[in-house]
GROMACS .gro file of C-alpha atoms in nm:
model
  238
    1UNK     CA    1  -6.977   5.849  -8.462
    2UNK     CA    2  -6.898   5.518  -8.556
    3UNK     CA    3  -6.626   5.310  -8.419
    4UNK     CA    4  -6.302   5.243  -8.645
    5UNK     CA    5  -6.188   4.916  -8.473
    6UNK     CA    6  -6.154   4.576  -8.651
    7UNK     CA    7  -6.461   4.361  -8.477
    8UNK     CA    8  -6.237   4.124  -8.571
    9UNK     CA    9  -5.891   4.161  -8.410
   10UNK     CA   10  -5.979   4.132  -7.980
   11UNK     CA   11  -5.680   4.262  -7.827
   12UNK     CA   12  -5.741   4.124  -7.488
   13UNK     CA   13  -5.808   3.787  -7.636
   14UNK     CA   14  -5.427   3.665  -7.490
   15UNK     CA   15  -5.366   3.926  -7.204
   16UNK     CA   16  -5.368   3.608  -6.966
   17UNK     CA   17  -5.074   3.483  -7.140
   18UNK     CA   18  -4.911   3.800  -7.175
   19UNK     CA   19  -4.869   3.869  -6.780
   20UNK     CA   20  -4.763   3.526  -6.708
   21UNK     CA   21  -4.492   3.586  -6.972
   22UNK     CA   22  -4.406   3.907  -6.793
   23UNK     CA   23  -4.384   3.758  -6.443
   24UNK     CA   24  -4.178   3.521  -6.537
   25UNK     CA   25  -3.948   3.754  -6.705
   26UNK     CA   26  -3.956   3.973  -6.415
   27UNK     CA   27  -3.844   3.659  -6.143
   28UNK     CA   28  -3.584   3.592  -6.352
   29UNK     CA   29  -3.480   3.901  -6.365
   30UNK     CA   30  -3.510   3.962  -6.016
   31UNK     CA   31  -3.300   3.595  -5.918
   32UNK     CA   32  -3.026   3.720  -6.159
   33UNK     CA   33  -2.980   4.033  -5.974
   34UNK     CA   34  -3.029   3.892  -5.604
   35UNK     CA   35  -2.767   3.644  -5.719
   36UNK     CA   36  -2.491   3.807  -5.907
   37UNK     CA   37  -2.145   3.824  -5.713
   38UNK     CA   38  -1.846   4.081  -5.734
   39UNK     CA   39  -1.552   3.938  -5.642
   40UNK     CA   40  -1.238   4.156  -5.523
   41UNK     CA   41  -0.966   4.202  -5.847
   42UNK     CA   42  -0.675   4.158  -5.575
   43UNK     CA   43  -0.763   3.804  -5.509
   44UNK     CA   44  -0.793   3.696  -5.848
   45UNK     CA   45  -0.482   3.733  -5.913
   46UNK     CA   46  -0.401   3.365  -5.812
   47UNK     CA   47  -0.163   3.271  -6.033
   48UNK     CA   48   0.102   3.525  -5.993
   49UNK     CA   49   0.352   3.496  -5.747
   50UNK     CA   50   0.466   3.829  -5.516
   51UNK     CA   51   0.836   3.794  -5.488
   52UNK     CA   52   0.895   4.095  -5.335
   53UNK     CA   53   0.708   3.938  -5.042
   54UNK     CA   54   0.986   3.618  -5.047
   55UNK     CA   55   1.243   3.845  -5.064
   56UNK     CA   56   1.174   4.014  -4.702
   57UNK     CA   57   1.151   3.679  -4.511
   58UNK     CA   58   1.396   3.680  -4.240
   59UNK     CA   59   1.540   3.323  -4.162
   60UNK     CA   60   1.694   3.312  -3.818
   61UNK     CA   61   2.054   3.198  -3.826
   62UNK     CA   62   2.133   2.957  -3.559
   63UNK     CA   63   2.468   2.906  -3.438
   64UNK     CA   64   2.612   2.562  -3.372
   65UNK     CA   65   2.750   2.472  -3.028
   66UNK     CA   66   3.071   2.287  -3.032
   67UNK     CA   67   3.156   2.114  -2.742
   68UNK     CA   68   3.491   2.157  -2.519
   69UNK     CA   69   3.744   1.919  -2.605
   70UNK     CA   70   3.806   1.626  -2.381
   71UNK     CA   71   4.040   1.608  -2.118
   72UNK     CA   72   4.387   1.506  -2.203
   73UNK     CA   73   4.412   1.167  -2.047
   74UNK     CA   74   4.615   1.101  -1.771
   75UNK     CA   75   4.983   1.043  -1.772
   76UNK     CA   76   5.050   0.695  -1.735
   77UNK     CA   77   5.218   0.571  -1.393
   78UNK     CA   78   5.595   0.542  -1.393
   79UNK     CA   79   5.675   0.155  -1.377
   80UNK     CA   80   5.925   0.091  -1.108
   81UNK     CA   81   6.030  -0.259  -1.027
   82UNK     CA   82   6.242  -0.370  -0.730
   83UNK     CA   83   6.494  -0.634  -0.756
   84UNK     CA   84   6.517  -0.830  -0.455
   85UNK     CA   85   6.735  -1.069  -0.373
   86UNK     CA   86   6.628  -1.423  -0.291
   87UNK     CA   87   6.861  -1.504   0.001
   88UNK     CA   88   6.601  -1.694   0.253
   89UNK     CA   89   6.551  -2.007   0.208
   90UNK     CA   90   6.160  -2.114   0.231
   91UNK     CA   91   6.063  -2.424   0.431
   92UNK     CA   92   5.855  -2.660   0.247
   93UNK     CA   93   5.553  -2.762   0.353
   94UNK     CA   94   5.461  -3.105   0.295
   95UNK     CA   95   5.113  -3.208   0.274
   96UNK     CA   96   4.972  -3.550   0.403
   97UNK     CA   97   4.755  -3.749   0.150
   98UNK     CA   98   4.421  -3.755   0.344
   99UNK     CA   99   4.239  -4.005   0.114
  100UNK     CA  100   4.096  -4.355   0.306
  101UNK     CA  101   4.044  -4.708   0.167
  102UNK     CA  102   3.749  -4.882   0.228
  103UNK     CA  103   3.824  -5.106   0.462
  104UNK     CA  104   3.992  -4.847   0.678
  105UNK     CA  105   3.758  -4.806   1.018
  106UNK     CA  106   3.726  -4.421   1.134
  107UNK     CA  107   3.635  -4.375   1.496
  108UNK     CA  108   3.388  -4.035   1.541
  109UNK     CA  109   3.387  -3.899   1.876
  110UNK     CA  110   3.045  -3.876   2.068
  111UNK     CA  111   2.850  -3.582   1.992
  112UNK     CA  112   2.625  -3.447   2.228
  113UNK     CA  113   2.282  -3.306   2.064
  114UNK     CA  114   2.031  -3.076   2.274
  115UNK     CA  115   1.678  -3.093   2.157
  116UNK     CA  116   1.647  -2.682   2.187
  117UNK     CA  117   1.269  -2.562   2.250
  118UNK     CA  118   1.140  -2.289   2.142
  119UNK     CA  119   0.912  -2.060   2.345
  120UNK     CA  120   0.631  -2.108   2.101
  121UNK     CA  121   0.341  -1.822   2.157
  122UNK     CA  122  -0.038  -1.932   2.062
  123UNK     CA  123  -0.305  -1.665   2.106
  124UNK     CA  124  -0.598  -1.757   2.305
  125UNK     CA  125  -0.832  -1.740   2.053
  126UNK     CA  126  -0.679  -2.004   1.833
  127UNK     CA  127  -0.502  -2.215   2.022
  128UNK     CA  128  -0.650  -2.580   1.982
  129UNK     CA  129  -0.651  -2.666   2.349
  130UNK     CA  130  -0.728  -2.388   2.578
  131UNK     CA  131  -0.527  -2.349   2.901
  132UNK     CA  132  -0.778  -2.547   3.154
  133UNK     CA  133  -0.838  -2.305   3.462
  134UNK     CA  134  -0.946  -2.525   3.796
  135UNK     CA  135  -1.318  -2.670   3.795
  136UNK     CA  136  -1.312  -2.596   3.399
  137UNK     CA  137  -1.201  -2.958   3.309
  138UNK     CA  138  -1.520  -3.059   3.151
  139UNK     CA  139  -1.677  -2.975   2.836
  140UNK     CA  140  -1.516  -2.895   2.468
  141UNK     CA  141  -1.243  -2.662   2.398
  142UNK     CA  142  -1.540  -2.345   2.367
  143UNK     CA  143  -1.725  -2.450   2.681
  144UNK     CA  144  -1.303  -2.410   2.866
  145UNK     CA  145  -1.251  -2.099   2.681
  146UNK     CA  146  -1.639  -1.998   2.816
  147UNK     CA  147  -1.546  -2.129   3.182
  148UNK     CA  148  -1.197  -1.996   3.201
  149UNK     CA  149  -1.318  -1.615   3.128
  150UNK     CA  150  -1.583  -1.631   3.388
  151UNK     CA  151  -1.393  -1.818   3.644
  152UNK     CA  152  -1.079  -1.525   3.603
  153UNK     CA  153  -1.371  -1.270   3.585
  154UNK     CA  154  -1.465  -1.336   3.943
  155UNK     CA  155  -1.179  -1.418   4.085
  156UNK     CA  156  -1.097  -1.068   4.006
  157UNK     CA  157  -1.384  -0.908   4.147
  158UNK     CA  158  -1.344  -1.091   4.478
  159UNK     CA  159  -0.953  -0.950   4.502
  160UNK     CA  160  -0.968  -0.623   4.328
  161UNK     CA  161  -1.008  -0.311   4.623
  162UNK     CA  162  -1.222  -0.069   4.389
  163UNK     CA  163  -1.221   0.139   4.741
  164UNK     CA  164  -0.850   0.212   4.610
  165UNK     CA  165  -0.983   0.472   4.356
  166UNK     CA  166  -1.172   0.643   4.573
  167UNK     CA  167  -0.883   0.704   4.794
  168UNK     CA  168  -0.705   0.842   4.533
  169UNK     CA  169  -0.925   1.091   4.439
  170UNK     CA  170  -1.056   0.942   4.076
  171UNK     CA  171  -1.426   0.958   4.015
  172UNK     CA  172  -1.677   0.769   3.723
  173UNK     CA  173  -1.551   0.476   3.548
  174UNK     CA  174  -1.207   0.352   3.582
  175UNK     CA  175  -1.090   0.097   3.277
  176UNK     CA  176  -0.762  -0.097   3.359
  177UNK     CA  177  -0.596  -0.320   3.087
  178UNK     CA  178  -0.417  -0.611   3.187
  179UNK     CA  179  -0.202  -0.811   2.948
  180UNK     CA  180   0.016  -1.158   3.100
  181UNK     CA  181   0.113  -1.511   2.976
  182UNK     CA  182   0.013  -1.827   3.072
  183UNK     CA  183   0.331  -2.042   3.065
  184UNK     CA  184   0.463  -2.386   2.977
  185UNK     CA  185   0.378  -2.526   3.334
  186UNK     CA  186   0.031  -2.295   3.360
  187UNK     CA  187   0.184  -2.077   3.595
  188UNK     CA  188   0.099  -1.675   3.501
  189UNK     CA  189   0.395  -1.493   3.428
  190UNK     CA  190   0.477  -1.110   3.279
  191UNK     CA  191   0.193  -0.925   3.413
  192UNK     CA  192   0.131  -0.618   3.263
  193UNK     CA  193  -0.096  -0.307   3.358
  194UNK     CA  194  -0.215   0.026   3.245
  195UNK     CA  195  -0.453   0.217   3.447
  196UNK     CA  196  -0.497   0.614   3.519
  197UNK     CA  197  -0.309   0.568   3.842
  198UNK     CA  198   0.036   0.409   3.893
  199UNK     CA  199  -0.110   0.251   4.252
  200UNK     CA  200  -0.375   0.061   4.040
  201UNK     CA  201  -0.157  -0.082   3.794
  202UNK     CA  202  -0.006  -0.212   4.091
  203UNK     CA  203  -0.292  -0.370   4.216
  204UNK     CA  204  -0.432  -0.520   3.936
  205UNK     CA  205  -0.053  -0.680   3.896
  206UNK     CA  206  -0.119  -0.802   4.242
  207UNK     CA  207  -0.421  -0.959   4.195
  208UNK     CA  208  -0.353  -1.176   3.840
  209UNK     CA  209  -0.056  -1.321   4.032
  210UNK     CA  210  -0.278  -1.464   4.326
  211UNK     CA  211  -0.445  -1.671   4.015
  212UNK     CA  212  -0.413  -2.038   4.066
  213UNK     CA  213  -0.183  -2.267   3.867
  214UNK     CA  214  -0.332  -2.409   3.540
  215UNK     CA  215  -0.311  -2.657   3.302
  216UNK     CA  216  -0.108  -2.506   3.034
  217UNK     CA  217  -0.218  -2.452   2.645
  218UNK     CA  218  -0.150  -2.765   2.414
  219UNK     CA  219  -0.057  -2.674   1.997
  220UNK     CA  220  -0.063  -2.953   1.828
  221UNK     CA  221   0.003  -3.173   2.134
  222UNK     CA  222   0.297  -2.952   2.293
  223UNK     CA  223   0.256  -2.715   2.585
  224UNK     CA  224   0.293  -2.305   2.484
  225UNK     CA  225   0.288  -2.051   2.586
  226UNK     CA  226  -0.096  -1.889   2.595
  227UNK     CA  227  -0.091  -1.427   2.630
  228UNK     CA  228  -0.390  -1.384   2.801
  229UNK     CA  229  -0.560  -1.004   2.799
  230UNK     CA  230  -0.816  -0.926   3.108
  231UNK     CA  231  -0.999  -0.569   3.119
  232UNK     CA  232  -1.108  -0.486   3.464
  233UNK     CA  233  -1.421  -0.206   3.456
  234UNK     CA  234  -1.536  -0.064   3.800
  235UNK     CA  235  -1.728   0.257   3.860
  236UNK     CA  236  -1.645   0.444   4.136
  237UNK     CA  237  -1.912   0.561   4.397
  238UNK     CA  238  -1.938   0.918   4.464
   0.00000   0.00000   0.00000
């Protein structure tokens, strides 16, 4: 049986071009559809105002507080005025001219000045010339300051009964602060103590005022008076 087709006409000649034609169509298709939007009718409605919805707003009503009147001022004072009579007669005072020509002398009377002194108070860790303790004359002001604290140091270990604690029943390490002033002649005066028994307070007040007489403190070339703090450490023998 013979064939009735054109040899001439090839039908899958452009099939190539004929798919890509329809995939494109189809993507477009599909784009359109992924991408198409429906948008609510109520809110498109932009344009028109809902009155109804103005005409429900409640607007608060505030009320206006007046304030209370004032006061009513005062009524004003009655004036009263008193006549008196001006029967006494008023001495006169007469006042003396006190002005003075030049060549008028004026005698002033003696007056008698006192130089007061003050009870100046130098620490002893400032003060440019150190209170001089005896056998500490030599050496600078450190080398007296030195001397004096070791000389006072033994002096008080030589005096101080440390058997006194024992007596009174205090064991370990007894600490005993002792505050006094050196004075304007380099005597010691207003010895102060603190200790953990009234009786050594006592003693250690007995023993700074056996201290010998010094040379006093000098600020700026005028005797002071010099405080003077001593710590006295023992331990106590069980």
């Amino acid at each position: 049986m013979e064939s009735k087709k054109n040899p001439k006409v090839d039908i899958g000649k452009n099939s190539s071009l004929y798919f890509a034609l329809g995939m494109a169509l189809m993507m477009f298709l599909s784009y359109s559809t992924i991408n198409y939007k429906v948008y609510d009718k109520s809110l498109l409605n932009l344009d028109k105002v809902n009155m109804d919805a103005l005409d429900e707003e409640e607007v608060p009503i505030t009320e206006q507080v007046q304030p209370p009147p004032p006061p009513p001022p005062p009524p004003p004072a009655p004036e009263v005025i008193e006549i008196v009579e001006d029967e006494e007669e008023v001495e006169e005072t007469i006042i003396e001219s006190t002005e003075t020509d030049q060549e008028e002398e004026i005698d002033i009377e003696d007056l008698d000045i006192e130089d007061l002194e003050e009870d100046v108070e130098v620490p002893f860790a400032v003060i440019e010339n150190v209170p001089v303790f005896p056998g500490c004359e030599r050496g600078n002001n450190a080398k007296k300051r030195k001397c004096m604290s070791e000389k006072i140091a033994k002096f008080v270990q030589r005096k101080f009964n440390t058997e006194l604690a024992g007596d009174l029943g205090l064991s370990g390490r007894q600490r005993i602060s002792v505050i006094f002033k050196i004075d304007k002649f380099g005597n010691v005066t207003g010895v102060r103590a603190r200790a953990p028994h009234p009786r050594l307070e006592k003693e250690a007040q007995r023993v700074i005022n056996l201290l010998p007489k010094m040379q006093p403190g000098k600020q700026r070339g005028k005797a002071v008076i010099v405080p003077y703090s001593l710590p006295i450490i023992f331990q106590v023998q069980d």
